[in-house]
Tab-separated table of C-alpha atoms in Angstrom:
chain	number	residue	atom	x	y	z
K	1	MET	CA	12.487	-17.437	-19.946
K	2	ARG	CA	11.907	-17.596	-15.882
K	3	ALA	CA	12.065	-13.636	-16.028
K	4	ILE	CA	9.349	-13.316	-18.537
K	5	SER	CA	7.112	-15.439	-16.856
K	6	CYS	CA	7.657	-13.805	-13.594
K	7	LEU	CA	6.824	-10.637	-15.319
K	8	LEU	CA	3.692	-11.747	-16.564
K	9	ASP	CA	2.722	-13.312	-13.360
K	10	TRP	CA	3.077	-9.790	-11.836
K	11	THR	CA	1.150	-8.131	-14.717
K	12	THR	CA	-1.551	-10.705	-14.247
K	13	LEU	CA	-1.662	-9.739	-10.580
K	14	ILE	CA	-1.721	-6.314	-10.923
K	15	LEU	CA	-4.190	-6.208	-13.690
K	16	THR	CA	-6.537	-8.694	-11.356
K	17	PHE	CA	-6.160	-6.048	-8.388
K	18	ALA	CA	-7.006	-3.129	-10.723
K	19	LYS	CA	-10.021	-4.781	-11.834
K	20	GLU	CA	-11.161	-5.788	-8.299
K	21	LEU	CA	-10.385	-2.376	-7.116
K	22	ALA	CA	-12.794	-0.694	-9.746
K	23	LYS	CA	-15.436	-3.447	-8.699
K	24	SER	CA	-14.914	-2.766	-5.022
K	25	VAL	CA	-15.391	1.175	-5.562
K	26	HIS	CA	-18.380	0.378	-7.505
K	27	ASP	CA	-19.987	-2.231	-4.714
K	28	VAL	CA	-19.339	0.499	-2.028
K	29	VAL	CA	-20.774	3.119	-4.104
K	30	LEU	CA	-24.198	0.868	-4.472
K	31	ASN	CA	-24.134	0.167	-0.719
K	32	VAL	CA	-23.705	3.827	0.028
K	33	ILE	CA	-26.679	5.110	-2.125
K	34	LYS	CA	-28.768	2.325	-0.964
K	35	PRO	CA	-27.917	0.877	2.603
K	36	ASN	CA	-30.574	-1.750	2.353
K	37	ARG	CA	-28.715	-3.789	-0.239
K	38	VAL	CA	-26.565	-5.160	2.522
K	39	SER	CA	-28.289	-7.919	3.908
K	40	GLN	CA	-25.561	-9.625	6.337
K	41	SER	CA	-21.953	-9.104	7.058
K	42	ALA	CA	-19.517	-11.219	8.727
K	43	ILE	CA	-15.684	-11.711	10.259
K	44	VAL	CA	-14.725	-14.894	8.532
K	45	GLU	CA	-11.665	-16.661	9.013
K	46	ILE	CA	-9.360	-17.575	6.294
K	47	PRO	CA	-6.549	-20.296	6.488
K	48	LEU	CA	-3.301	-18.936	4.859
K	49	ASN	CA	-1.034	-20.963	2.558
K	50	VAL	CA	1.306	-17.785	2.059
K	51	LYS	CA	4.239	-18.039	4.502
K	52	SER	CA	6.227	-15.218	4.077
K	53	ASP	CA	5.889	-11.888	5.436
K	54	LEU	CA	5.850	-10.183	2.174
K	55	GLY	CA	3.379	-12.388	1.120
K	56	ILE	CA	0.960	-11.906	4.121
K	57	ALA	CA	1.211	-8.345	3.760
K	58	LEU	CA	0.479	-8.246	0.013
K	59	LEU	CA	-2.484	-10.441	0.474
K	60	ALA	CA	-3.637	-8.451	3.494
K	61	ASN	CA	-3.580	-5.309	1.572
K	62	MET	CA	-5.428	-6.891	-1.443
K	63	VAL	CA	-7.857	-8.198	0.464
K	64	THR	CA	-8.575	-4.870	1.839
K	65	LEU	CA	-8.904	-2.995	-1.331
K	66	THR	CA	-11.241	-5.778	-3.008
K	67	PRO	CA	-15.017	-6.016	-3.077
K	68	GLY	CA	-16.520	-6.172	0.355
K	69	THR	CA	-13.613	-7.200	2.498
K	70	THR	CA	-11.435	-5.586	5.039
K	71	THR	CA	-8.680	-7.106	6.894
K	72	LEU	CA	-9.125	-7.088	10.576
K	73	TYR	CA	-6.470	-9.382	12.405
K	74	ILE	CA	-3.738	-11.959	11.512
K	75	SER	CA	-3.127	-14.677	14.088
K	76	GLU	CA	-0.181	-14.776	16.187
K	77	ASN	CA	1.516	-17.828	14.360
K	78	LYS	CA	0.145	-16.201	11.008
K	79	LYS	CA	-1.739	-19.077	9.943
K	80	TYR	CA	-5.148	-17.231	9.709
K	81	LEU	CA	-6.378	-14.074	8.464
K	82	TYR	CA	-9.177	-12.358	9.526
K	83	ALA	CA	-11.675	-10.674	7.453
K	84	HIS	CA	-14.846	-8.401	7.907
K	85	VAL	CA	-17.133	-9.130	4.786
K	86	MET	CA	-19.594	-6.697	3.891
K	87	ASN	CA	-22.207	-8.981	1.472
K	88	TYR	CA	-21.482	-12.076	3.513
K	89	SER	CA	-22.033	-15.521	1.212
K	90	GLU	CA	-20.362	-19.009	1.768
K	91	SER	CA	-17.980	-18.900	-1.304
K	92	VAL	CA	-16.144	-15.848	0.084
K	93	VAL	CA	-13.352	-17.755	1.451
K	94	THR	CA	-12.777	-19.779	-1.337
K	95	ASP	CA	-12.773	-16.735	-3.706
K	96	ILE	CA	-10.035	-15.388	-1.840
K	97	LYS	CA	-8.169	-18.317	-1.723
K	98	GLN	CA	-8.529	-19.368	-5.386
K	99	GLY	CA	-8.157	-15.782	-6.701
K	100	PHE	CA	-5.822	-13.668	-4.922
K	101	GLU	CA	-3.825	-16.228	-2.929
K	102	ARG	CA	-2.992	-18.545	-5.748
K	103	GLN	CA	-1.620	-15.588	-7.853
K	104	ILE	CA	0.497	-14.362	-4.772
K	105	LEU	CA	2.003	-17.427	-3.919
K	106	LYS	CA	2.855	-17.899	-8.121
K	107	VAL	CA	4.485	-14.230	-8.194
K	108	LEU	CA	6.640	-15.091	-4.765
K	109	ARG	CA	7.751	-18.662	-5.926
G	1	MET	CA	-8.483	19.908	-20.777
G	2	TRP	CA	-11.594	17.971	-20.907
G	3	LEU	CA	-10.182	14.697	-19.647
G	4	SER	CA	-8.640	16.441	-16.521
G	5	ALA	CA	-11.529	17.842	-15.804
G	6	PHE	CA	-13.522	14.492	-15.842
G	7	PHE	CA	-11.083	12.742	-13.890
G	8	VAL	CA	-11.061	15.337	-11.238
G	9	LEU	CA	-15.011	15.276	-11.061
G	10	PHE	CA	-15.087	11.798	-11.095
G	11	GLY	CA	-12.716	11.495	-8.319
G	12	SER	CA	-14.293	14.105	-6.051
G	13	ILE	CA	-17.822	12.408	-6.585
G	14	ILE	CA	-16.346	9.180	-5.286
G	15	THR	CA	-14.532	11.048	-2.219
G	16	PHE	CA	-17.871	12.399	-1.548
G	17	ILE	CA	-19.560	9.216	-1.784
G	18	ALA	CA	-16.917	7.714	0.866
G	19	ALA	CA	-17.538	10.876	3.284
G	20	LEU	CA	-21.565	9.918	2.909
G	21	GLY	CA	-20.732	6.468	3.302
G	22	VAL	CA	-18.769	7.006	6.639
G	23	LEU	CA	-22.066	8.673	7.796
G	24	ARG	CA	-24.688	6.090	6.760
G	25	LEU	CA	-23.702	2.727	7.125
G	26	PRO	CA	-24.856	0.997	9.878
G	27	ASP	CA	-21.677	-0.107	11.995
G	28	PHE	CA	-18.073	0.602	12.461
G	29	PHE	CA	-16.536	-1.952	10.197
G	30	MET	CA	-18.749	-1.181	7.113
G	31	ARG	CA	-17.980	2.413	7.527
G	32	MET	CA	-14.299	1.147	7.425
G	33	HIS	CA	-15.099	-0.414	4.036
G	34	ALA	CA	-16.231	2.699	2.608
G	35	ALA	CA	-13.493	4.936	3.883
G	36	THR	CA	-10.715	2.604	2.498
G	37	LYS	CA	-11.858	1.464	-0.804
G	38	ALA	CA	-13.315	4.801	-2.040
G	39	GLY	CA	-10.868	6.818	0.029
G	40	VAL	CA	-8.010	5.349	-2.021
G	41	VAL	CA	-9.646	5.761	-5.441
G	42	GLY	CA	-11.125	9.145	-5.048
G	43	PRO	CA	-7.547	10.757	-4.214
G	44	SER	CA	-6.044	8.832	-7.010
G	45	LEU	CA	-8.407	10.025	-9.765
G	46	LEU	CA	-7.856	13.460	-8.572
G	47	LEU	CA	-4.294	13.232	-8.795
G	48	VAL	CA	-4.570	11.603	-12.314
G	49	GLY	CA	-6.670	14.741	-13.238
G	50	ALA	CA	-4.200	17.019	-11.835
G	51	GLY	CA	-1.448	15.368	-13.642
G	52	LEU	CA	-3.460	15.419	-17.081
G	53	TYR	CA	-3.663	19.089	-16.832
G	54	GLU	CA	-0.076	19.918	-17.736
G	55	PRO	CA	1.309	16.483	-18.475
G	56	SER	CA	4.973	15.760	-18.292
G	57	TRP	CA	7.329	12.892	-17.312
G	58	GLY	CA	8.165	14.957	-14.295
G	59	ILE	CA	4.676	14.901	-12.711
G	60	SER	CA	3.676	11.539	-14.117
G	61	ILE	CA	6.352	9.936	-12.031
G	62	LYS	CA	5.269	11.927	-8.981
G	63	ILE	CA	1.763	10.780	-9.320
G	64	ALA	CA	2.713	7.270	-10.175
G	65	LEU	CA	4.651	7.204	-6.789
G	66	ALA	CA	1.906	9.104	-4.631
G	67	ILE	CA	-0.895	6.645	-5.916
G	68	LEU	CA	1.772	3.813	-4.911
G	69	PHE	CA	2.038	4.974	-1.488
G	70	LEU	CA	-1.596	5.439	-1.137
G	71	LEU	CA	-2.033	1.792	-1.948
G	72	MET	CA	0.278	0.577	0.481
G	73	THR	CA	-0.406	2.872	3.389
G	74	THR	CA	-4.223	3.137	3.327
G	75	PRO	CA	-4.857	-0.639	3.890
G	76	ILE	CA	-2.438	-0.652	6.838
G	77	ALA	CA	-4.249	2.191	8.759
G	78	ALA	CA	-7.438	0.666	7.948
G	79	HIS	CA	-6.282	-2.790	9.283
G	80	LEU	CA	-4.971	-1.325	12.383
G	81	LEU	CA	-7.978	1.055	12.780
G	82	GLY	CA	-10.125	-2.251	12.474
G	83	LYS	CA	-8.388	-4.132	14.811
G	84	ALA	CA	-8.088	-1.450	17.493
G	85	GLY	CA	-12.132	-1.169	16.721
G	86	PHE	CA	-12.631	-4.846	17.576
G	87	VAL	CA	-10.190	-4.982	20.645
G	88	GLY	CA	-12.058	-1.892	21.813
G	89	GLY	CA	-15.582	-3.816	21.726
G	90	VAL	CA	-17.283	-1.761	19.117
G	91	SER	CA	-20.794	-3.617	18.600
G	92	LEU	CA	-21.378	-5.116	15.685
G	93	TRP	CA	-24.939	-4.324	13.843
G	94	GLU	CA	-27.669	-6.820	14.056
G	95	GLY	CA	-27.312	-8.298	10.162
G	96	THR	CA	-23.724	-9.686	11.098
G	97	ALA	CA	-23.858	-13.505	10.370
G	98	ARG	CA	-21.019	-14.788	11.662
G	99	ASN	CA	-18.079	-13.693	14.006
G	100	ASP	CA	-15.322	-15.988	13.837
G	101	LEU	CA	-12.768	-13.555	15.527
G	102	ASP	CA	-14.737	-13.768	18.776
G	103	ASP	CA	-12.972	-16.396	20.613
G	104	VAL	CA	-9.557	-15.539	19.202
G	105	LEU	CA	-9.239	-11.668	19.937
G	106	PRO	CA	-10.451	-10.721	23.471
G	107	SER	CA	-13.094	-7.894	22.973
G	108	ASN	CA	-14.092	-4.976	25.255
G	109	VAL	CA	-10.462	-4.353	26.265
G	110	PHE	CA	-10.368	-0.691	26.609
G	111	ILE	CA	-14.055	-0.453	28.291
G	112	GLU	CA	-14.479	1.959	31.201
G	113	THR	CA	-15.113	0.433	34.377
G	114	ASP	CA	-16.101	1.781	38.000
G	115	ALA	CA	-13.034	0.390	39.618
G	116	PRO	CA	-10.917	3.507	40.547
G	117	ILE	CA	-7.986	4.201	38.181
G	118	PRO	CA	-4.668	3.678	39.633
G	119	SER	CA	-3.183	6.767	38.399
G	120	GLU	CA	-1.092	7.908	41.982
G	121	LYS	CA	1.412	4.968	41.722
G	122	PRO	CA	2.857	5.586	38.416
G	123	ALA	CA	2.725	9.074	38.438
G	124	ALA	CA	4.831	8.965	41.753
G	125	ASN	CA	7.282	6.487	40.023
G	126	MET	CA	7.743	8.763	36.989
G	127	ALA	CA	8.306	11.556	39.269
G	128	LYS	CA	11.077	10.112	41.374
G	129	PRO	CA	13.816	9.663	39.057
G	130	PRO	CA	14.283	13.057	38.114
G	131	THR	CA	15.019	13.772	41.717
G	132	THR	CA	17.184	11.089	42.598
G	133	LEU	CA	19.244	10.988	39.473
G	134	PRO	CA	21.092	14.408	39.981
G	135	GLU	CA	22.790	13.595	43.160
G	136	GLN	CA	24.548	10.624	41.542
């Protein structure tokens, strides 16, 4: 039962990731064709709830490959992740925390 | 056959747009976006197209592994390049709204200065050991 739910969590994570990857490529293509589309970018600080190195690595890689965000730096004490955001809006941080981080926490539990 | 052609064409178009993005986008970090995201998907689609031309189990496994390694390594390279760019003092474009990293990581560390580069001393130190070592 445990194994099934673990497998289910991984599948959800991978599917979400594939969907986001497709969306991010679409986003980048639009931005390249029309550079005026980007109004403002930013470097934001994301507080981390994932503690393990594997979790942080997974999250950092996924942040890089999802729409409009690229990991730049992880603070020395592994509590914050700094990401460059292409189309900045206030909701970016909560989106990442609610989306990927929660799923990664579930998977690594 | 047609499916394979479609994947190869689509992959090359995405790779081309990634290259175009590296030329067109306004600052270093934005160009990084184009190079990583489209740079993973483009080659992956090319690989899938190549695999569909002559499908077999061996080829599918090889392609799955290649795509997995692309997914794992490209973001790491981008992460390191982005950090190096920031530390090296790449200027952000005027549309940057917020910069939280500014007071965390020192910027402009590698900037050129007018001060003379102390190259003489390390070179002398490097040169000395070989001359003394054989005598021991």
